[in-house]
XYZ file of C-alpha atoms in Angstrom:
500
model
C -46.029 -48.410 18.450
C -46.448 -46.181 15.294
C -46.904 -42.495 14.348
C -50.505 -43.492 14.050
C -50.958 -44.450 17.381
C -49.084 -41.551 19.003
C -51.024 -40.140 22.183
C -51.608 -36.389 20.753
C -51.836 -35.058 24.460
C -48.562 -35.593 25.191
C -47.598 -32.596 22.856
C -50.362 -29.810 24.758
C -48.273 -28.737 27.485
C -47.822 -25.627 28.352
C -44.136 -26.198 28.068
C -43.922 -27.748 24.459
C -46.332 -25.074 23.459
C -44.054 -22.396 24.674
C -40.706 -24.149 23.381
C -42.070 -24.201 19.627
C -43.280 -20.338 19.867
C -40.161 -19.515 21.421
C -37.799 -21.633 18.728
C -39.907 -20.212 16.080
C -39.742 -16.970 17.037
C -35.846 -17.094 17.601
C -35.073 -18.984 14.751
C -36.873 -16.027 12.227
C -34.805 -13.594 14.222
C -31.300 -15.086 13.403
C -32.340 -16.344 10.414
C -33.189 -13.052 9.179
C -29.860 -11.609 10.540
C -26.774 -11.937 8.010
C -23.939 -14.420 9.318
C -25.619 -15.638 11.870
C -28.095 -18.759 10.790
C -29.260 -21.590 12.445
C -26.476 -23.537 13.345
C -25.296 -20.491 15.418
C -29.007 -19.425 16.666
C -28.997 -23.406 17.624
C -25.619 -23.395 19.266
C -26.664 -20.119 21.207
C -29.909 -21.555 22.913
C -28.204 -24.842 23.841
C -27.772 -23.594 27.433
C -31.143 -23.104 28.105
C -32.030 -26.503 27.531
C -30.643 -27.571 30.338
C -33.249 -26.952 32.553
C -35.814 -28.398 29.962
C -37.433 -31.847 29.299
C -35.683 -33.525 27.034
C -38.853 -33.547 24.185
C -39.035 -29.868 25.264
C -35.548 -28.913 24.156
C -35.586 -30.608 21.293
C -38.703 -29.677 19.954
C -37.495 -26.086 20.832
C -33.887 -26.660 18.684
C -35.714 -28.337 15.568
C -38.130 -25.253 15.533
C -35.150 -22.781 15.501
C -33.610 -25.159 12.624
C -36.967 -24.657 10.807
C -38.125 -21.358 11.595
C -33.829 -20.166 10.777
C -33.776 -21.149 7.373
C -37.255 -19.585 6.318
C -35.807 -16.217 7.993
C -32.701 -16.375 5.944
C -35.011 -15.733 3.087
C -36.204 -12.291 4.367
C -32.945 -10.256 4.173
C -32.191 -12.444 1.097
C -35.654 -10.971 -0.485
C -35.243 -7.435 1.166
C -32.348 -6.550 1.080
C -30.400 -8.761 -1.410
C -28.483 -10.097 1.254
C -28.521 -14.057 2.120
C -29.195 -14.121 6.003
C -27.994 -17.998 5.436
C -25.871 -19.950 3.036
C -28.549 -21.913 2.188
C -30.600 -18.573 1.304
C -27.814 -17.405 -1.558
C -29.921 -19.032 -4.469
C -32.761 -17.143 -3.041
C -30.856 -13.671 -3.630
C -31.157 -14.587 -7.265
C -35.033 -13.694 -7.879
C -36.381 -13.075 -4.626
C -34.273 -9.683 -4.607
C -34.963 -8.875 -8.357
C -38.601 -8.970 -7.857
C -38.278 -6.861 -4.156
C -36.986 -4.209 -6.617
C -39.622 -4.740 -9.028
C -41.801 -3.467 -6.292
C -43.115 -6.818 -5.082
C -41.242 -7.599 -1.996
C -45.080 -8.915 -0.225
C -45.087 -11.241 -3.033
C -41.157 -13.010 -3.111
C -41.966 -13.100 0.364
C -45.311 -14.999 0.002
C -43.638 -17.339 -2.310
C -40.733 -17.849 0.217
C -42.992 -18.693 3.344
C -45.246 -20.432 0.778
C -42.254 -22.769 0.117
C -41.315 -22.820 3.742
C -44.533 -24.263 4.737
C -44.854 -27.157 1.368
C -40.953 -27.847 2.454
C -40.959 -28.364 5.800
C -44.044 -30.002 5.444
C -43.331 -32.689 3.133
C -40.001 -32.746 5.535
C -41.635 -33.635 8.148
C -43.904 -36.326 6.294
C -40.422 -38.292 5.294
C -39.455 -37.843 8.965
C -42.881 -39.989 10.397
C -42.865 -42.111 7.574
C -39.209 -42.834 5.834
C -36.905 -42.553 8.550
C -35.686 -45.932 8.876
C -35.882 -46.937 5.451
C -34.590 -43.443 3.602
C -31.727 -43.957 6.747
C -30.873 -47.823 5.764
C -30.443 -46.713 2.364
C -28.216 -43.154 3.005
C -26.059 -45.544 5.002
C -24.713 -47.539 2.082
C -23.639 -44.373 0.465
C -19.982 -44.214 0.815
C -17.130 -41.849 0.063
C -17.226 -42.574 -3.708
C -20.957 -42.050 -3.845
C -20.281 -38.427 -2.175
C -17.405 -37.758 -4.213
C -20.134 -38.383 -7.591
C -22.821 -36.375 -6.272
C -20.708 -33.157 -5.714
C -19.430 -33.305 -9.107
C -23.146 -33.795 -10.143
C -23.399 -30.217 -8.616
C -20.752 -28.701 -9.986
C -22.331 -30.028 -13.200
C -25.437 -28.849 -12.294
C -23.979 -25.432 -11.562
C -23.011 -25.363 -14.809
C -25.993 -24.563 -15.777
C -26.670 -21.926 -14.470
C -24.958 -19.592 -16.009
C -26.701 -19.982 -19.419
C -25.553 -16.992 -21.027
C -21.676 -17.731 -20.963
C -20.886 -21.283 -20.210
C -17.144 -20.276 -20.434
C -17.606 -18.232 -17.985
C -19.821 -19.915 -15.531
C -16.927 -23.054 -15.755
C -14.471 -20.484 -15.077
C -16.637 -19.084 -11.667
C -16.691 -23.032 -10.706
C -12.737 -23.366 -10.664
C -12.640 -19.881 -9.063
C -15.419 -21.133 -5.998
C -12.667 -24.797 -5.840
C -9.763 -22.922 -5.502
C -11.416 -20.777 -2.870
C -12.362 -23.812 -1.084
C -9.013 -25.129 -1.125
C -7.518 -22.287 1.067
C -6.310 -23.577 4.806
C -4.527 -27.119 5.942
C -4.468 -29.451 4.058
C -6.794 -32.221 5.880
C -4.511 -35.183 4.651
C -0.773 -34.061 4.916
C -1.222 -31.052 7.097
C 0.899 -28.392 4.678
C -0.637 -24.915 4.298
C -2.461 -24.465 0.591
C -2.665 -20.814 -0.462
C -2.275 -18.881 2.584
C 0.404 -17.078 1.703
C 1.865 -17.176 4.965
C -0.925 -15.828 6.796
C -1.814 -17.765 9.987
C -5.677 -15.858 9.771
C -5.641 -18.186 6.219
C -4.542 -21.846 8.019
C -8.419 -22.311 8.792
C -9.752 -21.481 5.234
C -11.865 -18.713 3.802
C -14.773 -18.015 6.518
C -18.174 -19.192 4.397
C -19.920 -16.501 6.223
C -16.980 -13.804 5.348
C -17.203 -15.050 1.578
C -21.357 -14.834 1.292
C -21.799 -11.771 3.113
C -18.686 -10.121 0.852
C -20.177 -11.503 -2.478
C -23.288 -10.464 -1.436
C -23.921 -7.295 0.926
C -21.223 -5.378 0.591
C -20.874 -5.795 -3.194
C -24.995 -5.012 -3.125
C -23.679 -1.864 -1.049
C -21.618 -0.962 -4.266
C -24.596 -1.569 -6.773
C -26.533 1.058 -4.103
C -23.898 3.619 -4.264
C -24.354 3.805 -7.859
C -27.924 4.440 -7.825
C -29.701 7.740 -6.882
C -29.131 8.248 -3.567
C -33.165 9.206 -2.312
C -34.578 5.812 -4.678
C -36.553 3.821 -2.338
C -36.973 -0.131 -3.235
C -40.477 0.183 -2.341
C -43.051 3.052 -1.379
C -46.649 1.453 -1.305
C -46.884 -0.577 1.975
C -49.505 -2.881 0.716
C -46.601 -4.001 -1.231
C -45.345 -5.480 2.347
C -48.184 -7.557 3.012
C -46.987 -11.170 2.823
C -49.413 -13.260 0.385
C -49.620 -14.770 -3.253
C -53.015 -15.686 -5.129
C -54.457 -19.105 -5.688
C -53.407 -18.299 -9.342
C -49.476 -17.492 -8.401
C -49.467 -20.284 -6.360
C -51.133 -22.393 -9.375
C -47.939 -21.211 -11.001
C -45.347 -22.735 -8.969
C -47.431 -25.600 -7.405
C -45.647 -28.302 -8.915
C -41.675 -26.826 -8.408
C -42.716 -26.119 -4.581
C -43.610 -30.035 -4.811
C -40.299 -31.202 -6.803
C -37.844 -29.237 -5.079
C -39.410 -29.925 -1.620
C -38.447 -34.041 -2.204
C -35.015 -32.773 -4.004
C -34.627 -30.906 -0.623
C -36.168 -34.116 1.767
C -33.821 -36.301 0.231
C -30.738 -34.216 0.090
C -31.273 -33.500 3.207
C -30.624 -37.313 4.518
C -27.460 -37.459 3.248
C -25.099 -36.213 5.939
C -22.511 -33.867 5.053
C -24.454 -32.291 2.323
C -27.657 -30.481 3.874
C -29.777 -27.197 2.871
C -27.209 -25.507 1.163
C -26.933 -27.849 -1.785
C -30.554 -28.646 -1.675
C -31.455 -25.699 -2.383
C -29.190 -24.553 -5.319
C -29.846 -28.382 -6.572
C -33.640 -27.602 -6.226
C -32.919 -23.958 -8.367
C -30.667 -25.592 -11.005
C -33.510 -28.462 -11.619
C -36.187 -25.607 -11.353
C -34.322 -23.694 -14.339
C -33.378 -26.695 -16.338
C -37.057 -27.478 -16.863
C -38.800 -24.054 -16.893
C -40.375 -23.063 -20.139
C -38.716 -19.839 -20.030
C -35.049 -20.411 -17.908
C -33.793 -16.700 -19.452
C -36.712 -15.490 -16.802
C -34.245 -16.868 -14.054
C -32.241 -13.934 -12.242
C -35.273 -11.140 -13.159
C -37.751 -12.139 -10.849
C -38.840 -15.552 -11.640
C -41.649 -16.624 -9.031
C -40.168 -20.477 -9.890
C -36.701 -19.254 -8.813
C -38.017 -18.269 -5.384
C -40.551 -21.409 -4.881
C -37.322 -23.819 -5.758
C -34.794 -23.120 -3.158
C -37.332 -22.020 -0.096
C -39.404 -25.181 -0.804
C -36.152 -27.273 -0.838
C -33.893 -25.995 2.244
C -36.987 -25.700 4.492
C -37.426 -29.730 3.379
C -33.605 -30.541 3.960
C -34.630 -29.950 7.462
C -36.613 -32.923 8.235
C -34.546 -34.756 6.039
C -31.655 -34.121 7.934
C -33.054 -34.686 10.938
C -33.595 -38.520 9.676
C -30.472 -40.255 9.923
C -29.695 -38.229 13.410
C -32.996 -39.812 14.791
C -32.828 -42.992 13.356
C -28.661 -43.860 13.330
C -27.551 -41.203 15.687
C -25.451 -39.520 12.243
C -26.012 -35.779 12.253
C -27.102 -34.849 8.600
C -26.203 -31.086 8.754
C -24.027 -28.814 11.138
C -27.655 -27.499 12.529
C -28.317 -31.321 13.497
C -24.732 -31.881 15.376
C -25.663 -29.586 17.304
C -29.344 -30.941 17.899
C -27.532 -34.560 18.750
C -25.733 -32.479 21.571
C -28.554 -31.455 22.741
C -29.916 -35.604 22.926
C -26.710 -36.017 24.786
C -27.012 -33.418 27.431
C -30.589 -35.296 28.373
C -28.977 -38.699 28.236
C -30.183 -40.203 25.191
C -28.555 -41.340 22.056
C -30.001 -41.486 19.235
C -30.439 -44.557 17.534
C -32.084 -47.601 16.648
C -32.799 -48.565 20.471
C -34.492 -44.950 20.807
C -37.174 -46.396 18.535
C -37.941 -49.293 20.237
C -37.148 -48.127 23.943
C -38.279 -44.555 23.890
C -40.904 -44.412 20.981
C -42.903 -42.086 22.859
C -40.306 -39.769 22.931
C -39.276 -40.417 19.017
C -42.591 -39.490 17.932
C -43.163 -36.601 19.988
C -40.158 -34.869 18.575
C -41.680 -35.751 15.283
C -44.937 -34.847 15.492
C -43.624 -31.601 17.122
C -41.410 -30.790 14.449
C -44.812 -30.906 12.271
C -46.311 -28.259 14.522
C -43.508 -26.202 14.434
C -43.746 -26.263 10.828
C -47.817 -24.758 10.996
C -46.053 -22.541 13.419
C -43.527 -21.245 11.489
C -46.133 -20.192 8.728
C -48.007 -18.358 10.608
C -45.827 -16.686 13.073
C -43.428 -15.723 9.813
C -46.391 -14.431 8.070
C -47.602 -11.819 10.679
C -43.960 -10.831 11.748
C -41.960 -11.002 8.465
C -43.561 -7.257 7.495
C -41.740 -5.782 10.114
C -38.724 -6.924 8.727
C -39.538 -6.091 5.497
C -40.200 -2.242 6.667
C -36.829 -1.497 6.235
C -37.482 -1.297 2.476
C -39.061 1.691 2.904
C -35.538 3.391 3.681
C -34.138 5.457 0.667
C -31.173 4.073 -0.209
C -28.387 6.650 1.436
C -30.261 5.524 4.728
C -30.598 1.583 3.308
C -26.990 0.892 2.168
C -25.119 1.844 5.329
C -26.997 -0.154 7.074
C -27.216 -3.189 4.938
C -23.269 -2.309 5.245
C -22.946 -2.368 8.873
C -25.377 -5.258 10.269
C -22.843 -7.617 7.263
C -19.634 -6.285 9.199
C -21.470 -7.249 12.575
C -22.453 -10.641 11.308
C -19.168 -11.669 10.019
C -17.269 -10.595 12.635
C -19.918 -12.334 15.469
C -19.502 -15.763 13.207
C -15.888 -15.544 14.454
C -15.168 -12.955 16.376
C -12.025 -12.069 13.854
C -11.415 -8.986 12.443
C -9.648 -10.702 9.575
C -13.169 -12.057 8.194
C -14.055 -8.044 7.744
C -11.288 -7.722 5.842
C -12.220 -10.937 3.780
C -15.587 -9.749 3.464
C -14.613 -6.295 1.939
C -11.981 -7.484 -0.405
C -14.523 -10.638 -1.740
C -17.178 -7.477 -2.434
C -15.212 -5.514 -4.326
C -14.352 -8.771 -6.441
C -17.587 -10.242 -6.732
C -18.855 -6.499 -7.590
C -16.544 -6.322 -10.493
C -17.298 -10.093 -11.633
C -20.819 -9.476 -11.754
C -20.273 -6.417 -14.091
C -18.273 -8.600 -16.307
C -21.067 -11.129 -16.299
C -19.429 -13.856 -14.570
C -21.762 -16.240 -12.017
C -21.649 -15.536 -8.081
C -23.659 -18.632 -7.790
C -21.203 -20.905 -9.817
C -18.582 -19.890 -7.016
C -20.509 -20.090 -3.825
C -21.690 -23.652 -4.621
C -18.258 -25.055 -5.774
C -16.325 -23.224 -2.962
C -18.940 -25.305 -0.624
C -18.930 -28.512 -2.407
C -15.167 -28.470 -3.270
C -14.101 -29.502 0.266
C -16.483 -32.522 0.144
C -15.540 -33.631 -2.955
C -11.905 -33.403 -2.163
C -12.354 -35.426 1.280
C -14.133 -38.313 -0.844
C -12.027 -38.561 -3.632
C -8.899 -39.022 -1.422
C -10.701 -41.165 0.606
C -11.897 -43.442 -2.235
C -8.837 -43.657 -3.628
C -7.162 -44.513 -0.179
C -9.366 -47.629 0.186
C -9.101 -48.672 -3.011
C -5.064 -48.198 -3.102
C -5.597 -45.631 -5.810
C -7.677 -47.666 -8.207
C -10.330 -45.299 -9.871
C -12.794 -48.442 -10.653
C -14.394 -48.031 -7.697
C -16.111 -45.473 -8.784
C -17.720 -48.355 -12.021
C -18.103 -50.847 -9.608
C -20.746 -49.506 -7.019
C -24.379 -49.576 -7.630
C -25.199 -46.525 -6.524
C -22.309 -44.778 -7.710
C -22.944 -45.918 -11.294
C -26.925 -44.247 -11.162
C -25.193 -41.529 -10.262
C -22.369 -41.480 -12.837
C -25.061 -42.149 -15.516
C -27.079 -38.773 -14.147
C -23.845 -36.597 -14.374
C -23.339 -38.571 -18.252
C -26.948 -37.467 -18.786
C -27.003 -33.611 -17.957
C -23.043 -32.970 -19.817
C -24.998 -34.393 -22.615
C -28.261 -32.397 -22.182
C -26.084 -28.923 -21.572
C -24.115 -29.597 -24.939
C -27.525 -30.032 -26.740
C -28.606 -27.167 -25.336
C -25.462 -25.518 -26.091
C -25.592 -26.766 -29.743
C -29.760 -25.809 -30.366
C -28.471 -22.153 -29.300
C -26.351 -22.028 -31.648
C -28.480 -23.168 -34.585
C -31.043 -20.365 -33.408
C -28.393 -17.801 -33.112
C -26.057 -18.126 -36.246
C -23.351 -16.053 -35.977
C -23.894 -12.916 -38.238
C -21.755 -12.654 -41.309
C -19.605 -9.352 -40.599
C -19.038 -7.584 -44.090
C -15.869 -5.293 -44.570
């Protein structure tokens, strides 16, 4: 049996019907909420599985995965506050153009992007899960190890104005990363002697910190009775044929930069979508429009993290390996019904396979249109002048990191990393640069060791991999693409001759 032949009916009940409205509607709730997302929203609902058939519940959990990461756009867009990590590259323009009095329009971009994402997602899912899965599979430690210094490269980049700088964020986000036990040998690495420290920086404490409370700060400098927006129309969630004309080919680009990052376990939405941003920019006619309001800068990282989604959920389907933290939690929900994911699902249980499938698709439509009637009631709170806005914004980030962990030490965290990143942005360093190295840092230390344990410390097997050598000549490629853009900037803008 194929997804071609798949008995539609099966997917009508009542039940199925009700799981998907119910995920969807969930998963645009704690999306939308700061420090929760949907590995926690997924992790929350597990329970109530229990009493549900097994395509039910999962069906249900994959909608919440879906529906979560299109909500963590929302409070990213409205109130410049990433309601998931894989949201923060999102803040960048979606917030910008809120300000600019078009938070409808970042927000039709965004659920535009959801919808092209997850779609194509879910197209790689039916068609390219045991194929795209055989070929993840053969990527090893050294391969990982390349790829996550491809995104530091990529990173880079970002950070246009000041490449000194932006470098200079990246070690900042490593070191970061480094905080807690050391995996390998088990001594503490910058703690300080705190035992709150021995588990590492909390991601959730460092995003919210970088970016709500040191948004709080911006506020608090601003007239205290500005509103963000004060025309409602401006609410209503929608772009033209002609905007969408715009962006039509990034939402397609990023959404198989997304699909494919996605498969590759370990590294999920997060990455996707700042690797989807960083291409976006490195090919727009105009990158200096990046960070102002750039409809591209929206399209890239929503169209990307909602298609990490059915990537990810490839190699759990298809080799029982969960691609994302989101999809670990899924596979304990295949568990609890007494099925393990796998090769054998496929050919014992395709029914089953291709009803998840097919109702991951739905969920998709579902998450469109749900998001597009309900994400204006969200979006209200823009209306707020900002002496009413900021305390908020303030308190529901203090409530979301301390729920991630239920440790007061986050808050704490949270405060200190606002006042910091609020003082780095002012000296024009890159919040982005440090996010993504602080989250690829601890995979790229875990593979190089491991590499280097296999190979008893011998760095060639890093020249002596197929895979790992495409990769290695991509990193070669961009270093040498940066300094040529570095140099042509230069040549454009001669230093000017100071005269005493």
């Amino acid at each position: 049996m194929d997804f071609m032949h798949f008995d539609f009916s099966l997917l009508f009940s009542w039940e199925i019907l009700f799981a998907i409205v119910l995920g969807t509607l969930y998963g645009l709730l704690i999306g939308s909420l700061p420090g929760l997302g949907s590995t926690v929203g997924i992790a929350l609902l597990l329970p109530v599985t229990y009493s549900m058939s097994p395509v039910a519940a999962i069906i249900m959990l994959a909608a919440v995965y879906q529906a979560g990461e299109y909500g963590g756009s929302i409070s990213s867009i409205v109130l410049g506050v990433p309601g998931t990590p894989s949201a923060t590259a999102t803040v960048l323009d979606g917030s910008p153009m809120a300000k600019q009095g078009k938070p409808g329009e970042a927000l039709g971009y965004s659920i535009t992007g959801a919808l092209i994402g997850g779609g194509i997602g879910a197209i790689i899912l039916l068609t390219l899960s045991i194929p795209l899965s055989t070929l993840a599979i053969r990527f090893s430690d050294p391969e990982f190890f390349l790829l996550g210094v491809l995104g530091l490269v990529c990173v880079a980049g970002l950070s246009s104005k000041d490449l000194p700088k932006s470098i200079i964020s990246v070690l900042l986000g490593l070191m970061l990363g480094m905080v807690g036990l050391d995996v390998a040998t088990g001594s503490a690495r910058f703690t300080f002697g705190s035992y709150a420290l021995m588990d590492g920086i909390s991601m959730v404490a460092l995003l919210i910190g970088m970016f709500a409370v040191a948004e709080v700060f911006s506020m608090l400098g601003q007239s205290s009775d500005k509103k963000i927006v004060t025309d409602t129309k401006n609410l209503k969630t929608k772009i033209t044929w002609q905007q969408f004309k715009g962006v039509r080919k990034t939402y397609i680009k990023s959404s198989f930069i997304g699909g494919f990052v996605g498969i590759l376990p370990g590294l999920g939405a997060g990455p996707a979508s700042w690797f989807a941003y960083t291409e976006a920019k490195r090919t727009a006619k105009n990158p200096e429009n990046f960070g102002k309001g750039e409809p591209n800068g929206i399209a890239a990282p929503e169209s990307a993290n909602n298609a990490a989604v059915g990537g990810a959920l490839v190699p759990l389907t298809t080799l029982g390996i969960p691609g994302s933290p989101a999809t670990a939690v899924i596979l304990g929900a295949f568990l609890i019904h007494g099925i393990t994911p796998g090769p054998n699902v496929f050919e014992n249980q395709p029914d089953l396979v291709y009803s998840i499938f097919w109702g991951f698709f739905i969920a998709t439509i579902a998450m469109y249109f749900i998001g597009k009637y309900t994400t204006p009631l969200f979006s209200s709170m823009l209306k707020m002048p900002t002496f009413m806005l900021s305390p908020i914004i303030l308190f529901i980030a203090i409530m979301g990191v301390y729920a991630s962990r239920i440790n007061l030490f986050d808050v704490w965290i949270a405060v200190v990393v606002g006042v910091a990143a609020y003082i780095l942005k002012k000296l024009d360093f890159s919040l982005p640069s440090i996010i993504l190295a602080f989250i690829l840092g601890p995979i790229i230390e875990t593979s190089l060791r491991r590499s280097l344990l296999i190979s008893g410390g011998n760095v060639e097997i890093f020249f002596t991999r197929t895979y790992s050598l495409v990769i290695l000549m991509i990193i070669v490629l961009l270093i040498a693409m940066l300094i040529l853009q570095s140099v042509k900037k230069r040549k454009s803008n001669p230093p000017k001759n100071v005269q005493a």
